Amino acid sequence: MRMPTPDPLALGQYRQLIEGLRAIVPGEGVIVDERELAAYESDGLTAYRQLPMVVVLPETTEQVAAILRLCRDLSVKVVPRGGGTSLSGGALPVADGIVLGMSRFNQVLEVDYLNRTARVQPGVTNLGITRAVEAHGFYYAPDPSSQIACTIGGNVAENSGGVHCLKYGMTTNNVLGVVLVTIDGDVVHLGGSALDSPGYDLVGLVVGSEGLLGVVTEVTVRILPKPETARAVLVGFPTNAAAADAVAAIIGSGIIPAGMEMMDRPAIHAAEDFIGAGYPRDAEALLIIELDGPEVEVNHLIERVVAVVEQRQAGSIKVSTSEEQRLAFWAGRKAAFPAVGRISPDYYCMDGTIPRARLPEVLDGIAAFSRKYDLKVANVFHAGDGNLHPLILYDANQPGQLEAAEAFGADILRMCVKVGGVLTGEHGVGVEKRDLMNDQFDEVDLDQQRRVKDAFDPSGLFNPGKMFPLLSACAEQGRMHVSGGATRFPNIPRF
Amino acid sequence: MVETIRVTSEAMAAETIASAYAQGRSVEIAGRGSKWPFGRPIHTDMRLETTGLAGITLYEPAELVMRAGAGTPLEEIEAALAANGQMLAFEPRDLGGLLGTTEGTQSIGGVVATNLAGPRRCVAGAVRDHVLGLRAVNGRGEVFKTGGRVVKNVTGYDLCKLLTGSFGTLAVFTEVTFKVLPAPETEETVVLHGVDAETAVRLMGRALGSAADISGAAWMPAALAEGGDRAFLRLEGFGPSVKARRRYLMETIVGGTVEATVVEAEESHSLWRNIRDVRVFHGRWGQVVWKLAVRPSDAPALLQRLGEQTDGEAFIDGGGAFLWLSLPCPGDAPAGLIRGLLPDGGHATLVAGPEAERAAQAVFQPLPAPLAALEARVKASFDPKSILNPGRMA
Ligand SMILES: Cc1cc2nc3c(=O)[nH]c(=O)nc-3n(C[C@H](O)[C@H](O)[C@H](O)COP(=O)(O)OP(=O)(O)OC[C@H]3O[C@@H](n4cnc5c(N)ncnc54)[C@H](O)[C@@H]3O)c2cc1C
């Protein structure tokens, strides 16, 4: 991965930097030892590694502000970091910068049940929010499958999604406010518990800004009452087109399921071989459709969903009648990534979104690329909202396969854009897709975005080398690879 | 009258702005004019009108997406959606009656520019939560796009959010792509009689945080709701679900002590249309109308302070998230006084009032200095010469 050339000036100020940081964050919050720094050298995109100059772990917003002023004065770059689970290299360090780790910001500051909000520090994990409120019957809706490890600060930066965002929205629809510290050390309160804050919607801009605009030191989220019931329907189809048609028919009939997931034949088989979830092996495609809400409503909608799929060549239909069964339906889907990891030395996970109606043709296209590159692929798909996760199987030890997998992945993402979709549905651009941005945006679009970046961070110190294509055309494209099952977060189910 | 250019293509919009940019001429951006008296009065060198950029260009009900020219009449969009059992879930307000313009004359571009969502705001989100993609001309006369036509999209900055609610001060929208949702099969409203604001906000808060899953929560004092203080809780959705939730709401949340009645179907529908459009304040000539946004549980105390210190009338929407306040005489309660009564984190917008009043007061809540400076830089990143609706958002 090519990163911007390190700035000798910044590197030359190492001593001042360390002294300055130590004056701000006493004790063990300043990490310089190379062995300790190694823990921060990459994120969930483990193919790329880079030691930062130093890691600093502040505890207060004032410390963050002082650190940022110091970095601005010394022209040192800043890579904010939450749980380090980014799959696009968003938290990849830079050689001439610091990593600003938010792990000590781990407090739930206030839960307000009457107003249905929680004010938390950014280092609280996604699941940590739900844990803090579940005793009162509430939860935080966006549920990335990394939720035990990823932080709400990282979720805000990536605008993360989950299997339930079809009904409940992404992070951006569930965040009411943030406290942002700018590169000048200004602390600005954006949004808050009162809706529709005055001025421009900077909360909406900061969510999804991949750590390029400032450091988030507090987040106010919306919490929701936990649905009374959830039930799922598991349906096998003879063709991908029939499954896609069923998805369209369900939504077209006025039903928005809590989640609607699809797997293709290779993914079904990998999952069955791995955990034996009882998926139909003879199906070309499988749908898991989950309904949640009041029991009466769920039962009513289950009937309607079954009626819709029955008219659409469904092979086998199973409806969960207990919580155990519902979880069993999900087990194969949740095991899809590790299952694929078992049958292939390496795999590479993509994250494009397409208009749903184009699914059959996109799957055909992926199959054609698979033949062209002579690499297998398994597809899992957030079918309800068109977010596709093809898993490209390869073996990094075979000469040329890694490059072929990368070219294959880029072809898929370009095809997503060509049919009216986008490069990334939830994992972010990061370093990974930065150089594909020109396929989705023209220079005017990108320049407008760059000027917005400049409005916040004129000297480009926040998270350089991410999101925007490097000016040089020959920059290689970065990728998320999982090698020999040695994933960074092996225990996290992947969606 | 200043020169008005009615653009009929995106290219024409870009040329118009580019030449204004070159000449440093300021431009008022207008859709169909339904909300022109909302915001600080502005005086510009020319006026650009988007009504020529009209028409639905993409509608795929099964994909929950629609795309239309920015000048497309909202009625046309809502009719197309209704024909497919769908809707704009944010429930766009029609302020024509309140602002003294004409009802039923909004453009989709204007709806997005003002981010004005209706009573369903508290559960379904604002306009900003439904805009998927925009094409627009910035203050340099350049056409740019942001977002797309798919719901799940994190590619690049989410400029859709930034542009939604920017009142034409960042860019001229030419085309809007938005998420649509199934319209509820049925609706009804539980009316609570004789509840004061405090009780109402508490009950509404509990209902919003429960399996009752209400989609509207408003309270009106006796003076505005003939026959006593009343709270309105809306239930929407599938028939059997609405019935079950009504029972839950009545038995578990409201309990036996409060008198409750149910209003169904069309009657419920028109009740919420009236709340949406702030109808109780229509036709009060000379009034100043404020929209106050607060943490819901702060609403009752604010209401009390307003009652003590102004001779205005107010009602509650969004379960307490919003208060709509009408003051009879301009000048009686200046912005400073109103804003001084707000609880921490609250903000106030002067939505309707005589031109002189809107010129004299800060229509939008003033921002703290570092934030104001940041916003000014963001504005400049789109519109460096400040030619688009200059001053409108002050
Ligand atoms: C096994 C696995 C499964 C996953 N499943 C999903 C999924 O289902 N859905 C999904 O959307 N994603 C998924 N992801 C991706 C990842 O978990 C999300 O992107 C997550 O939001 C990253 O959070 P984090 O705390 O780990 O952030 P990091 O990886 O540490 O950082 C991510 C980005 O956020 C920035 N950042 C972090 N904290 C702050 C802050 N306080 N202020 C400013 N910027 C900050 C960083 O600079 C970086 O750009 C998965 C990842 C893994 C490894």
mmCIF file of C-alpha atoms and ligand atoms in Angstrom, chain A residues 43-44 79-87 89-91 102 122-123 143-146 149-163 180 210-212 214-217 382 389 426-427 463 466 489 492-495, chain B residues 152, ligand 1:
data_model
loop_
_atom_site.group_PDB
_atom_site.id
_atom_site.type_symbol
_atom_site.label_atom_id
_atom_site.label_comp_id
_atom_site.label_asym_id
_atom_site.label_seq_id
_atom_site.Cartn_x
_atom_site.Cartn_y
_atom_site.Cartn_z
ATOM 1 C CA ASP A 43 -6.655 -2.689 11.884
ATOM 2 C CA GLY A 44 -9.075 -5.330 10.551
ATOM 3 C CA VAL A 79 -4.843 8.842 13.005
ATOM 4 C CA PRO A 80 -7.780 8.431 15.401
ATOM 5 C CA ARG A 81 -8.442 4.879 16.473
ATOM 6 C CA GLY A 82 -11.283 3.090 18.203
ATOM 7 C CA GLY A 83 -11.419 -0.681 18.391
ATOM 8 C CA GLY A 84 -9.193 -1.141 15.349
ATOM 9 C CA THR A 85 -11.703 -3.348 13.505
ATOM 10 C CA SER A 86 -11.984 -1.252 10.340
ATOM 11 C CA LEU A 87 -12.040 -3.436 7.231
ATOM 12 C CA GLY A 89 -7.716 0.368 6.658
ATOM 13 C CA GLY A 90 -9.325 3.442 8.202
ATOM 14 C CA ALA A 91 -7.224 3.143 11.350
ATOM 15 C CA MET A 102 -9.740 6.416 22.209
ATOM 16 C CA PRO A 122 -16.548 7.084 21.898
ATOM 17 C CA GLY A 123 -14.507 4.147 23.186
ATOM 18 C CA ASP A 143 -25.584 -3.987 15.013
ATOM 19 C CA PRO A 144 -22.381 -4.504 13.033
ATOM 20 C CA SER A 145 -21.252 -8.076 13.522
ATOM 21 C CA SER A 146 -18.073 -6.718 15.097
ATOM 22 C CA ALA A 149 -15.117 -5.156 19.633
ATOM 23 C CA CYS A 150 -15.894 -2.075 17.582
ATOM 24 C CA THR A 151 -16.509 1.230 19.313
ATOM 25 C CA ILE A 152 -19.259 3.745 18.844
ATOM 26 C CA GLY A 153 -16.573 6.276 17.829
ATOM 27 C CA GLY A 154 -15.493 3.939 15.041
ATOM 28 C CA ASN A 155 -19.142 3.340 14.101
ATOM 29 C CA VAL A 156 -19.659 7.091 13.840
ATOM 30 C CA ALA A 157 -16.557 7.462 11.678
ATOM 31 C CA GLU A 158 -17.553 4.618 9.357
ATOM 32 C CA ASN A 159 -21.345 5.052 9.522
ATOM 33 C CA SER A 160 -21.515 1.356 10.245
ATOM 34 C CA GLY A 161 -24.479 -0.827 9.495
ATOM 35 C CA GLY A 162 -25.666 -4.238 10.503
ATOM 36 C CA VAL A 163 -28.188 -6.855 9.468
ATOM 37 C CA LEU A 180 -15.961 17.027 17.994
ATOM 38 C CA GLU A 210 -13.714 8.218 8.438
ATOM 39 C CA GLY A 211 -11.719 10.179 10.995
ATOM 40 C CA LEU A 212 -10.777 12.846 8.447
ATOM 41 C CA GLY A 214 -11.834 15.713 13.724
ATOM 42 C CA VAL A 215 -11.830 13.564 16.818
ATOM 43 C CA VAL A 216 -15.153 12.587 18.325
ATOM 44 C CA THR A 217 -15.013 12.594 22.122
ATOM 45 C CA HIS A 382 -27.812 -7.940 2.845
ATOM 46 C CA HIS A 389 -20.436 -9.139 0.330
ATOM 47 C CA GLU A 426 -20.764 -0.079 5.248
ATOM 48 C CA HIS A 427 -17.028 -0.755 5.508
ATOM 49 C CA ASN A 463 -5.971 10.489 8.646
ATOM 50 C CA LYS A 466 -7.494 7.648 3.315
ATOM 51 C CA PHE A 489 -10.877 -10.973 15.179
ATOM 52 C CA ILE A 492 -16.441 -12.243 15.805
ATOM 53 C CA PRO A 493 -19.190 -13.507 13.551
ATOM 54 C CA ARG A 494 -18.997 -11.850 10.173
ATOM 55 C CA PHE A 495 -21.937 -10.598 8.201
ATOM 56 C CA LYS B 152 -26.539 1.602 2.158
HETATM 57 C C1 LIG C 1 -15.087 -9.428 12.084
HETATM 58 C C2 LIG C 1 -15.578 -8.098 11.650
HETATM 59 C C3 LIG C 1 -16.921 -7.940 11.317
HETATM 60 C C4 LIG C 1 -17.399 -6.695 10.906
HETATM 61 N N1 LIG C 1 -18.730 -6.555 10.620
HETATM 62 C C5 LIG C 1 -19.212 -5.345 10.248
HETATM 63 C C6 LIG C 1 -20.600 -5.169 9.967
HETATM 64 O O1 LIG C 1 -21.412 -6.071 10.087
HETATM 65 N N2 LIG C 1 -21.024 -3.943 9.566
HETATM 66 C C7 LIG C 1 -20.171 -2.885 9.454
HETATM 67 O O2 LIG C 1 -20.605 -1.803 9.101
HETATM 68 N N3 LIG C 1 -18.842 -3.025 9.722
HETATM 69 C C8 LIG C 1 -18.351 -4.227 10.113
HETATM 70 N N4 LIG C 1 -17.010 -4.362 10.384
HETATM 71 C C9 LIG C 1 -16.113 -3.195 10.228
HETATM 72 C C10 LIG C 1 -15.791 -2.400 11.524
HETATM 73 O O3 LIG C 1 -16.092 -3.166 12.663
HETATM 74 C C11 LIG C 1 -16.576 -1.103 11.584
HETATM 75 O O4 LIG C 1 -16.138 -0.259 10.546
HETATM 76 C C12 LIG C 1 -16.419 -0.367 12.931
HETATM 77 O O5 LIG C 1 -17.281 0.746 12.972
HETATM 78 C C13 LIG C 1 -15.041 0.125 13.238
HETATM 79 O O6 LIG C 1 -15.028 0.530 14.597
HETATM 80 P P1 LIG C 1 -13.678 0.566 15.435
HETATM 81 O O7 LIG C 1 -13.992 1.099 16.779
HETATM 82 O O8 LIG C 1 -12.999 -0.719 15.394
HETATM 83 O O9 LIG C 1 -12.880 1.681 14.653
HETATM 84 P P2 LIG C 1 -11.397 1.645 14.094
HETATM 85 O O10 LIG C 1 -11.182 0.494 13.211
HETATM 86 O O11 LIG C 1 -10.449 1.843 15.197
HETATM 87 O O12 LIG C 1 -11.431 2.965 13.241
HETATM 88 C C14 LIG C 1 -12.264 3.081 12.134
HETATM 89 C C15 LIG C 1 -12.216 4.515 11.637
HETATM 90 O O13 LIG C 1 -12.780 5.357 12.600
HETATM 91 C C16 LIG C 1 -11.901 6.400 12.951
HETATM 92 N N5 LIG C 1 -12.181 6.675 14.363
HETATM 93 C C17 LIG C 1 -12.274 5.782 15.366
HETATM 94 N N6 LIG C 1 -12.602 6.392 16.502
HETATM 95 C C18 LIG C 1 -12.726 7.710 16.232
HETATM 96 C C19 LIG C 1 -13.044 8.860 17.007
HETATM 97 N N7 LIG C 1 -13.316 8.791 18.300
HETATM 98 N N8 LIG C 1 -13.062 10.059 16.380
HETATM 99 C C20 LIG C 1 -12.807 10.151 15.066
HETATM 100 N N9 LIG C 1 -12.502 9.102 14.294
HETATM 101 C C21 LIG C 1 -12.459 7.891 14.872
HETATM 102 C C22 LIG C 1 -10.540 5.863 12.616
HETATM 103 O O14 LIG C 1 -9.631 6.889 12.336
HETATM 104 C C23 LIG C 1 -10.832 5.028 11.396
HETATM 105 O O15 LIG C 1 -10.846 5.838 10.263
HETATM 106 C C24 LIG C 1 -16.502 -5.604 10.798
HETATM 107 C C25 LIG C 1 -15.156 -5.776 11.142
HETATM 108 C C26 LIG C 1 -14.688 -7.003 11.556
HETATM 109 C C27 LIG C 1 -13.242 -7.148 11.901
#
